[in-house]
PDB file of C-alpha atoms and ligand atoms in Angstrom:
ATOM      1  CA  MET A  10      28.594  15.242 108.367  1.00 98.00           C
ATOM      2  CA  LYS A  11      31.050  18.051 107.624  1.00 98.00           C
ATOM      3  CA  LEU A  12      34.665  17.732 106.481  1.00 98.00           C
ATOM      4  CA  ILE A  13      36.860  20.765 107.119  1.00 98.00           C
ATOM      5  CA  LEU A  14      39.579  21.110 104.495  1.00 98.00           C
ATOM      6  CA  GLY A  15      42.386  23.418 103.436  1.00 98.00           C
ATOM      7  CA  ASN A  16      42.879  24.913  99.966  1.00 98.00           C
ATOM      8  CA  LYS A  17      42.309  22.092  97.503  1.00 98.00           C
ATOM      9  CA  ASN A  18      45.258  23.159  95.381  1.00 98.00           C
ATOM     10  CA  TYR A  19      47.728  22.709  98.203  1.00 98.00           C
ATOM     11  CA  SER A  20      46.336  20.775 101.138  1.00 98.00           C
ATOM     12  CA  SER A  21      47.947  17.375 100.891  1.00 98.00           C
ATOM     13  CA  TRP A  22      46.557  16.220 104.257  1.00 98.00           C
ATOM     14  CA  SER A  23      43.018  17.279 103.363  1.00 98.00           C
ATOM     15  CA  ILE A  24      42.803  15.376 100.095  1.00 98.00           C
ATOM     16  CA  ARG A  25      43.392  12.035 101.815  1.00 98.00           C
ATOM     17  CA  PRO A  26      40.125  11.582 103.765  1.00 98.00           C
ATOM     18  CA  TRP A  27      38.213  13.494 101.074  1.00 99.00           C
ATOM     19  CA  LEU A  28      39.309  10.949  98.435  1.00 98.00           C
ATOM     20  CA  LEU A  29      38.391   8.021 100.662  1.00 98.00           C
ATOM     21  CA  MET A  30      34.950   9.446 101.439  1.00 99.00           C
ATOM     22  CA  THR A  31      34.262  10.405  97.842  1.00 98.00           C
ATOM     23  CA  TYR A  32      35.534   7.095  96.451  1.00 98.00           C
ATOM     24  CA  PHE A  33      33.095   5.272  98.730  1.00 98.00           C
ATOM     25  CA  ASP A  34      30.277   7.661  97.817  1.00 98.00           C
ATOM     26  CA  ILE A  35      29.716   8.967 101.330  1.00 98.00           C
ATOM     27  CA  LYS A  36      27.642  12.129 101.509  1.00 98.00           C
ATOM     28  CA  PHE A  37      29.172  15.043 103.385  1.00 98.00           C
ATOM     29  CA  ASP A  38      29.358  18.819 103.385  1.00 98.00           C
ATOM     30  CA  GLU A  39      32.676  20.558 103.150  1.00 98.00           C
ATOM     31  CA  LYS A  40      34.099  23.741 104.546  1.00 98.00           C
ATOM     32  CA  ILE A  41      37.279  25.109 103.004  1.00 98.00           C
ATOM     33  CA  ILE A  42      39.669  27.096 105.163  1.00 98.00           C
ATOM     34  CA  LYS A  43      42.078  29.371 103.330  1.00 98.00           C
ATOM     35  CA  LEU A  44      45.385  28.293 104.849  1.00 98.00           C
ATOM     36  CA  PHE A  45      47.909  30.779 106.194  1.00 97.00           C
ATOM     37  CA  THR A  46      45.598  33.795 105.880  1.00 97.00           C
ATOM     38  CA  PRO A  47      44.868  36.214 108.755  1.00 97.00           C
ATOM     39  CA  GLU A  48      41.372  34.624 109.076  1.00 97.00           C
ATOM     40  CA  MET A  49      42.629  31.029 109.246  1.00 98.00           C
ATOM     41  CA  LEU A  50      42.566  30.552 113.028  1.00 98.00           C
ATOM     42  CA  THR A  51      39.199  32.259 113.427  1.00 98.00           C
ATOM     43  CA  GLU A  52      37.718  30.029 110.736  1.00 97.00           C
ATOM     44  CA  MET A  53      39.210  26.925 112.354  1.00 98.00           C
ATOM     45  CA  HIS A  54      37.951  27.887 115.812  1.00 97.00           C
ATOM     46  CA  GLY A  55      35.519  25.301 117.181  1.00 95.00           C
ATOM     47  CA  ASP A  56      36.038  22.941 114.246  1.00 97.00           C
ATOM     48  CA  CYS A  57      39.758  22.131 114.291  1.00 98.00           C
ATOM     49  CA  PRO A  58      41.054  21.449 117.823  1.00 96.00           C
ATOM     50  CA  ALA A  59      44.688  21.205 116.650  1.00 97.00           C
ATOM     51  CA  ASN A  60      44.364  24.305 114.463  1.00 98.00           C
ATOM     52  CA  LYS A  61      45.045  22.130 111.455  1.00 98.00           C
ATOM     53  CA  VAL A  62      42.986  20.614 108.682  1.00 98.00           C
ATOM     54  CA  PRO A  63      41.479  18.174 107.917  1.00 98.00           C
ATOM     55  CA  ALA A  64      38.871  17.731 110.642  1.00 98.00           C
ATOM     56  CA  LEU A  65      35.520  15.967 110.585  1.00 98.00           C
ATOM     57  CA  ILE A  66      32.333  16.740 112.461  1.00 98.00           C
ATOM     58  CA  ASP A  67      29.700  14.025 112.538  1.00 98.00           C
ATOM     59  CA  GLY A  68      26.911  15.065 114.912  1.00 98.00           C
ATOM     60  CA  ASP A  69      28.560  15.444 118.292  1.00 97.00           C
ATOM     61  CA  ILE A  70      31.636  13.493 117.204  1.00 98.00           C
ATOM     62  CA  HIS A  71      34.738  15.481 116.286  1.00 98.00           C
ATOM     63  CA  VAL A  72      37.689  13.789 114.583  1.00 98.00           C
ATOM     64  CA  TRP A  73      40.882  15.548 113.565  1.00 98.00           C
ATOM     65  CA  ASP A  74      43.959  14.318 111.737  1.00 98.00           C
ATOM     66  CA  SER A  75      43.747  12.708 108.280  1.00 98.00           C
ATOM     67  CA  LEU A  76      44.412   9.149 109.432  1.00 98.00           C
ATOM     68  CA  ALA A  77      42.045   9.332 112.402  1.00 98.00           C
ATOM     69  CA  ILE A  78      39.320  10.497 109.999  1.00 99.00           C
ATOM     70  CA  CYS A  79      40.035   7.634 107.583  1.00 99.00           C
ATOM     71  CA  GLU A  80      39.863   5.150 110.472  1.00 98.00           C
ATOM     72  CA  TYR A  81      36.584   6.680 111.694  1.00 98.00           C
ATOM     73  CA  ILE A  82      35.052   6.426 108.218  1.00 99.00           C
ATOM     74  CA  ASN A  83      36.360   2.886 107.836  1.00 98.00           C
ATOM     75  CA  GLU A  84      34.753   1.751 111.082  1.00 98.00           C
ATOM     76  CA  ASN A  85      31.508   3.656 110.903  1.00 98.00           C
ATOM     77  CA  TYR A  86      30.585   4.086 107.246  1.00 98.00           C
ATOM     78  CA  ILE A  87      32.214   1.491 105.000  1.00 98.00           C
ATOM     79  CA  ASP A  88      32.150  -1.669 107.038  1.00 98.00           C
ATOM     80  CA  GLY A  89      35.931  -2.062 107.185  1.00 98.00           C
ATOM     81  CA  LYS A  90      36.417  -1.798 103.411  1.00 98.00           C
ATOM     82  CA  GLY A  91      39.052   0.897 103.903  1.00 98.00           C
ATOM     83  CA  TRP A  92      41.618  -1.818 104.664  1.00 98.00           C
ATOM     84  CA  PRO A  93      42.274  -5.167 102.972  1.00 96.00           C
ATOM     85  CA  SER A  94      40.360  -7.997 104.671  1.00 96.00           C
ATOM     86  CA  ASP A  95      43.334 -10.394 104.751  1.00 95.00           C
ATOM     87  CA  ILE A  96      45.190  -9.885 108.037  1.00 97.00           C
ATOM     88  CA  LYS A  97      48.672  -9.990 106.475  1.00 96.00           C
ATOM     89  CA  GLN A  98      47.710  -7.438 103.859  1.00 95.00           C
ATOM     90  CA  LYS A  99      45.895  -5.308 106.409  1.00 97.00           C
ATOM     91  CA  THR A 100      48.884  -5.097 108.745  1.00 98.00           C
ATOM     92  CA  LYS A 101      51.145  -4.291 105.802  1.00 97.00           C
ATOM     93  CA  ALA A 102      48.748  -1.597 104.592  1.00 98.00           C
ATOM     94  CA  ARG A 103      48.595  -0.079 108.075  1.00 98.00           C
ATOM     95  CA  SER A 104      52.384  -0.178 108.358  1.00 98.00           C
ATOM     96  CA  VAL A 105      53.053   1.642 105.084  1.00 98.00           C
ATOM     97  CA  VAL A 106      50.321   4.159 105.870  1.00 98.00           C
ATOM     98  CA  CYS A 107      51.916   4.879 109.253  1.00 98.00           C
ATOM     99  CA  GLU A 108      55.276   5.274 107.531  1.00 98.00           C
ATOM    100  CA  MET A 109      53.656   7.865 105.266  1.00 98.00           C
ATOM    101  CA  HIS A 110      51.816   9.596 108.047  1.00 98.00           C
ATOM    102  CA  SER A 111      54.830   9.961 110.306  1.00 98.00           C
ATOM    103  CA  GLY A 112      57.681  10.432 107.870  1.00 98.00           C
ATOM    104  CA  PHE A 113      58.940  11.432 104.452  1.00 98.00           C
ATOM    105  CA  PHE A 114      59.774  14.960 105.576  1.00 98.00           C
ATOM    106  CA  GLY A 115      62.276  15.387 102.754  1.00 98.00           C
ATOM    107  CA  ILE A 116      59.560  15.083 100.145  1.00 97.00           C
ATOM    108  CA  ARG A 117      57.083  17.119 102.163  1.00 96.00           C
ATOM    109  CA  ASN A 118      59.514  19.999 102.564  1.00 96.00           C
ATOM    110  CA  GLU A 119      61.054  20.024  99.113  1.00 97.00           C
ATOM    111  CA  LEU A 120      58.210  18.943  96.835  1.00 98.00           C
ATOM    112  CA  PRO A 121      54.993  20.630  97.979  1.00 98.00           C
ATOM    113  CA  MET A 122      51.702  19.447  96.519  1.00 98.00           C
ATOM    114  CA  ASN A 123      50.547  22.089  94.060  1.00 98.00           C
ATOM    115  CA  LEU A 124      47.924  20.861  91.623  1.00 98.00           C
ATOM    116  CA  ARG A 125      47.926  23.924  89.384  1.00 98.00           C
ATOM    117  CA  CYS A 126      51.679  23.871  88.916  1.00 97.00           C
ATOM    118  CA  PRO A 127      52.584  22.775  85.360  1.00 97.00           C
ATOM    119  CA  VAL A 128      54.999  19.868  85.125  1.00 97.00           C
ATOM    120  CA  THR A 129      58.339  21.210  86.341  1.00 96.00           C
ATOM    121  CA  ILE A 130      61.265  18.842  86.072  1.00 96.00           C
ATOM    122  CA  VAL A 131      63.148  18.521  89.335  1.00 97.00           C
ATOM    123  CA  LYS A 132      66.369  16.605  88.844  1.00 95.00           C
ATOM    124  CA  ASN A 133      67.876  14.378  91.536  1.00 95.00           C
ATOM    125  CA  GLU A 134      70.790  16.835  91.901  1.00 97.00           C
ATOM    126  CA  GLN A 135      68.318  19.491  93.066  1.00 97.00           C
ATOM    127  CA  LEU A 136      67.080  17.341  95.955  1.00 98.00           C
ATOM    128  CA  SER A 137      68.580  16.607  99.361  1.00 98.00           C
ATOM    129  CA  GLU A 138      69.739  13.147 100.325  1.00 98.00           C
ATOM    130  CA  GLN A 139      66.741  12.919 102.661  1.00 98.00           C
ATOM    131  CA  ALA A 140      64.289  13.604  99.826  1.00 98.00           C
ATOM    132  CA  LEU A 141      66.055  11.113  97.551  1.00 98.00           C
ATOM    133  CA  ASN A 142      65.886   8.465 100.279  1.00 98.00           C
ATOM    134  CA  ASP A 143      62.169   9.195 100.692  1.00 98.00           C
ATOM    135  CA  ILE A 144      61.615   8.787  96.953  1.00 98.00           C
ATOM    136  CA  LYS A 145      63.500   5.496  96.911  1.00 98.00           C
ATOM    137  CA  ARG A 146      61.599   4.122  99.898  1.00 98.00           C
ATOM    138  CA  ILE A 147      58.220   5.143  98.456  1.00 98.00           C
ATOM    139  CA  CYS A 148      59.037   3.604  95.074  1.00 98.00           C
ATOM    140  CA  ASP A 149      60.094   0.385  96.803  1.00 98.00           C
ATOM    141  CA  ILE A 150      56.844   0.301  98.809  1.00 98.00           C
ATOM    142  CA  TRP A 151      54.722   0.927  95.725  1.00 98.00           C
ATOM    143  CA  PHE A 152      56.605  -1.544  93.548  1.00 97.00           C
ATOM    144  CA  GLU A 153      56.437  -4.238  96.186  1.00 96.00           C
ATOM    145  CA  CYS A 154      52.711  -3.739  96.757  1.00 96.00           C
ATOM    146  CA  LEU A 155      51.868  -3.409  93.061  1.00 96.00           C
ATOM    147  CA  THR A 156      53.723  -6.548  92.008  1.00 94.00           C
ATOM    148  CA  HIS A 157      52.365  -8.631  94.871  1.00 88.00           C
ATOM    149  CA  ASN A 158      50.600 -11.810  93.724  1.00 71.00           C
ATOM    150  CA  HIS A 159      47.200 -10.874  95.122  1.00 68.00           C
ATOM    151  CA  ASN A 160      47.188  -7.495  93.463  1.00 71.00           C
ATOM    152  CA  LYS A 161      44.984  -7.510  90.393  1.00 76.00           C
ATOM    153  CA  ASN A 162      43.264  -4.154  90.339  1.00 89.00           C
ATOM    154  CA  GLY A 163      46.183  -1.773  90.046  1.00 94.00           C
ATOM    155  CA  PHE A 164      45.829  -0.401  93.583  1.00 97.00           C
ATOM    156  CA  LEU A 165      48.435  -0.851  96.309  1.00 97.00           C
ATOM    157  CA  PHE A 166      46.371  -3.642  97.845  1.00 96.00           C
ATOM    158  CA  SER A 167      43.594  -5.733  96.310  1.00 89.00           C
ATOM    159  CA  GLU A 168      41.075  -2.861  96.189  1.00 95.00           C
ATOM    160  CA  PHE A 169      41.260   0.915  96.615  1.00 97.00           C
ATOM    161  CA  SER A 170      42.150   1.416 100.267  1.00 98.00           C
ATOM    162  CA  ILE A 171      43.223   3.980 102.837  1.00 98.00           C
ATOM    163  CA  ALA A 172      46.777   3.262 101.614  1.00 98.00           C
ATOM    164  CA  ASP A 173      45.992   4.667  98.142  1.00 98.00           C
ATOM    165  CA  ALA A 174      44.297   7.698  99.698  1.00 98.00           C
ATOM    166  CA  MET A 175      47.205   8.364 102.064  1.00 98.00           C
ATOM    167  CA  PHE A 176      49.845   8.066  99.330  1.00 98.00           C
ATOM    168  CA  PHE A 177      47.866  10.114  96.811  1.00 98.00           C
ATOM    169  CA  PRO A 178      49.669  13.438  97.423  1.00 98.00           C
ATOM    170  CA  VAL A 179      52.956  11.696  96.640  1.00 98.00           C
ATOM    171  CA  VAL A 180      51.547  10.522  93.308  1.00 98.00           C
ATOM    172  CA  SER A 181      50.634  14.109  92.557  1.00 98.00           C
ATOM    173  CA  ARG A 182      54.072  15.406  93.597  1.00 98.00           C
ATOM    174  CA  PHE A 183      55.888  12.785  91.519  1.00 98.00           C
ATOM    175  CA  GLN A 184      53.844  13.864  88.503  1.00 98.00           C
ATOM    176  CA  THR A 185      54.213  17.617  89.038  1.00 98.00           C
ATOM    177  CA  TYR A 186      57.970  17.430  89.495  1.00 98.00           C
ATOM    178  CA  ALA A 187      58.559  14.592  86.982  1.00 98.00           C
ATOM    179  CA  ILE A 188      60.453  12.653  89.622  1.00 97.00           C
ATOM    180  CA  THR A 189      62.947  10.127  88.296  1.00 95.00           C
ATOM    181  CA  VAL A 190      61.965   6.543  89.016  1.00 97.00           C
ATOM    182  CA  THR A 191      64.434   3.654  88.650  1.00 97.00           C
ATOM    183  CA  ALA A 192      64.120   2.042  85.206  1.00 97.00           C
ATOM    184  CA  SER A 193      63.197  -1.376  86.612  1.00 97.00           C
ATOM    185  CA  GLN A 194      60.232   0.092  88.541  1.00 97.00           C
ATOM    186  CA  LYS A 195      59.138   2.732  86.066  1.00 97.00           C
ATOM    187  CA  THR A 196      56.464   0.887  84.066  1.00 97.00           C
ATOM    188  CA  VAL A 197      54.676  -0.436  87.136  1.00 96.00           C
ATOM    189  CA  ILE A 198      54.846   2.890  88.975  1.00 97.00           C
ATOM    190  CA  ASN A 199      53.767   4.949  85.950  1.00 97.00           C
ATOM    191  CA  GLN A 200      50.769   2.687  85.497  1.00 97.00           C
ATOM    192  CA  TYR A 201      49.799   3.163  89.141  1.00 97.00           C
ATOM    193  CA  MET A 202      50.236   6.914  88.964  1.00 98.00           C
ATOM    194  CA  ASN A 203      48.110   7.136  85.806  1.00 98.00           C
ATOM    195  CA  GLN A 204      45.375   5.090  87.407  1.00 97.00           C
ATOM    196  CA  MET A 205      45.372   7.282  90.513  1.00 98.00           C
ATOM    197  CA  LEU A 206      45.535  10.565  88.582  1.00 98.00           C
ATOM    198  CA  ASN A 207      42.500   9.480  86.557  1.00 98.00           C
ATOM    199  CA  LEU A 208      40.345   8.397  89.465  1.00 98.00           C
ATOM    200  CA  PRO A 209      36.964  10.146  89.100  1.00 98.00           C
ATOM    201  CA  ALA A 210      37.176  11.227  92.751  1.00 98.00           C
ATOM    202  CA  PHE A 211      40.510  12.955  92.153  1.00 98.00           C
ATOM    203  CA  LEU A 212      39.304  14.607  88.924  1.00 98.00           C
ATOM    204  CA  GLN A 213      36.400  16.056  90.897  1.00 98.00           C
ATOM    205  CA  TRP A 214      38.762  17.448  93.569  1.00 98.00           C
ATOM    206  CA  LYS A 215      41.123  18.809  90.915  1.00 98.00           C
ATOM    207  CA  GLU A 216      38.306  20.640  89.110  1.00 98.00           C
ATOM    208  CA  SER A 217      37.566  22.596  92.294  1.00 98.00           C
ATOM    209  CA  ALA A 218      41.267  23.047  93.073  1.00 98.00           C
ATOM    210  CA  LEU A 219      41.940  24.661  89.714  1.00 98.00           C
ATOM    211  CA  LYS A 220      39.253  27.280  90.372  1.00 98.00           C
ATOM    212  CA  GLU A 221      41.070  28.519  93.466  1.00 98.00           C
ATOM    213  CA  VAL A 222      43.118  31.687  93.129  1.00 97.00           C
ATOM    214  CA  GLU A 223      44.949  31.866  96.454  1.00 97.00           C
ATOM    215  CA  VAL A 224      48.713  31.492  96.342  1.00 97.00           C
ATOM    216  CA  ILE A 225      50.712  30.102  99.268  1.00 97.00           C
ATOM    217  CA  ASP A 226      54.239  31.286  98.561  1.00 96.00           C
ATOM    218  CA  ALA A 227      55.856  28.654 100.763  1.00 94.00           C
ATOM    219  CA  ASP A 228      54.284  25.904  98.616  1.00 95.00           C
ATOM    220  CA  GLU A 229      55.473  27.354  95.325  1.00 96.00           C
ATOM    221  CA  ARG A 230      58.734  25.639  94.498  1.00 85.00           C
TER     222      ARG A 230
HETATM  223  N1  GSH B 325      49.121  15.075 110.863  1.00 79.62           N
HETATM  224  C1  GSH B 325      48.075  15.972 110.460  1.00 79.62           C
HETATM  225  C2  GSH B 325      48.696  17.108 109.682  1.00 79.62           C
HETATM  226  C3  GSH B 325      47.701  18.184 109.321  1.00 79.62           C
HETATM  227  C4  GSH B 325      48.375  19.408 108.718  1.00 79.62           C
HETATM  228  O1  GSH B 325      49.565  19.688 108.935  1.00 79.62           O
HETATM  229  N2  GSH B 325      47.577  20.212 107.980  1.00 79.62           N
HETATM  230  C5  GSH B 325      48.065  21.444 107.385  1.00 79.62           C
HETATM  231  C6  GSH B 325      47.433  21.698 106.016  1.00 79.62           C
HETATM  232  S1  GSH B 325      47.759  20.466 104.819  1.00 79.62           S
HETATM  233  C7  GSH B 325      47.578  22.618 108.250  1.00 79.62           C
HETATM  234  O2  GSH B 325      46.470  22.634 108.712  1.00 79.62           O
HETATM  235  N3  GSH B 325      48.432  23.609 108.435  1.00 79.62           N
HETATM  236  C8  GSH B 325      48.082  24.792 109.148  1.00 79.62           C
HETATM  237  C9  GSH B 325      49.151  25.210 110.108  1.00 79.62           C
HETATM  238  O3  GSH B 325      50.121  24.444 110.260  1.00 79.62           O
HETATM  239  O4  GSH B 325      49.028  26.301 110.679  1.00 79.62           O
HETATM  240  C10 GSH B 325      47.046  15.183 109.654  1.00 79.62           C
HETATM  241  O5  GSH B 325      47.359  14.047 109.266  1.00 79.62           O
HETATM  242  O6  GSH B 325      45.913  15.636 109.462  1.00 79.62           O
END
């Protein structure tokens, strides 16, 4: 099985399925495409039907799009463990993941994932209303999930799930740009972010990311 990824330093969509697959100890090869270089489209040809990463090739099965890959892995490799087993929790997890997958453009545009970037304080005044609304909504989702009665392991739902993988790039962005979190939510959210930033799977990704030398100007804030 081969997972096609973008630069590990920057590719926020690529890290999502990679984290899920690595967390669940699934064996796969990886191919890294250097994004926004003259060779990008040639390298994607045949592997990435939408000319975007991530994409997954498993024998004669091709899957593209981060969430489609997570769903494929969930169904075919981890016996459904990618989502909570409880139906109420599962539908909630799917809903917040879809919110992430289809929205939050303010954050995506203004706070690019950039793992090598040292902590750079971005104050609320430097962000658009859209980005501030995104931050508020994400904090509310996290706080609500993390303080839910059934939640004992520090993940958004009872165990590490596709929801944690899909929100991971936001954790990284909040850390890089020292995003201000409301005082009443701060302790819970900081604890979650620390747990996620210390996941062995993420540390493994980060080690490779920090060896990369390519710079994507558009993702340098
Ligand atoms: N909705 C897609 C988005 C994929 C995406 O936009 N990937 C970016 C890299 S993180 C990409 O391939 N960009 C290349 C381009 O837009 O030309 C997903 O969830 O996989």
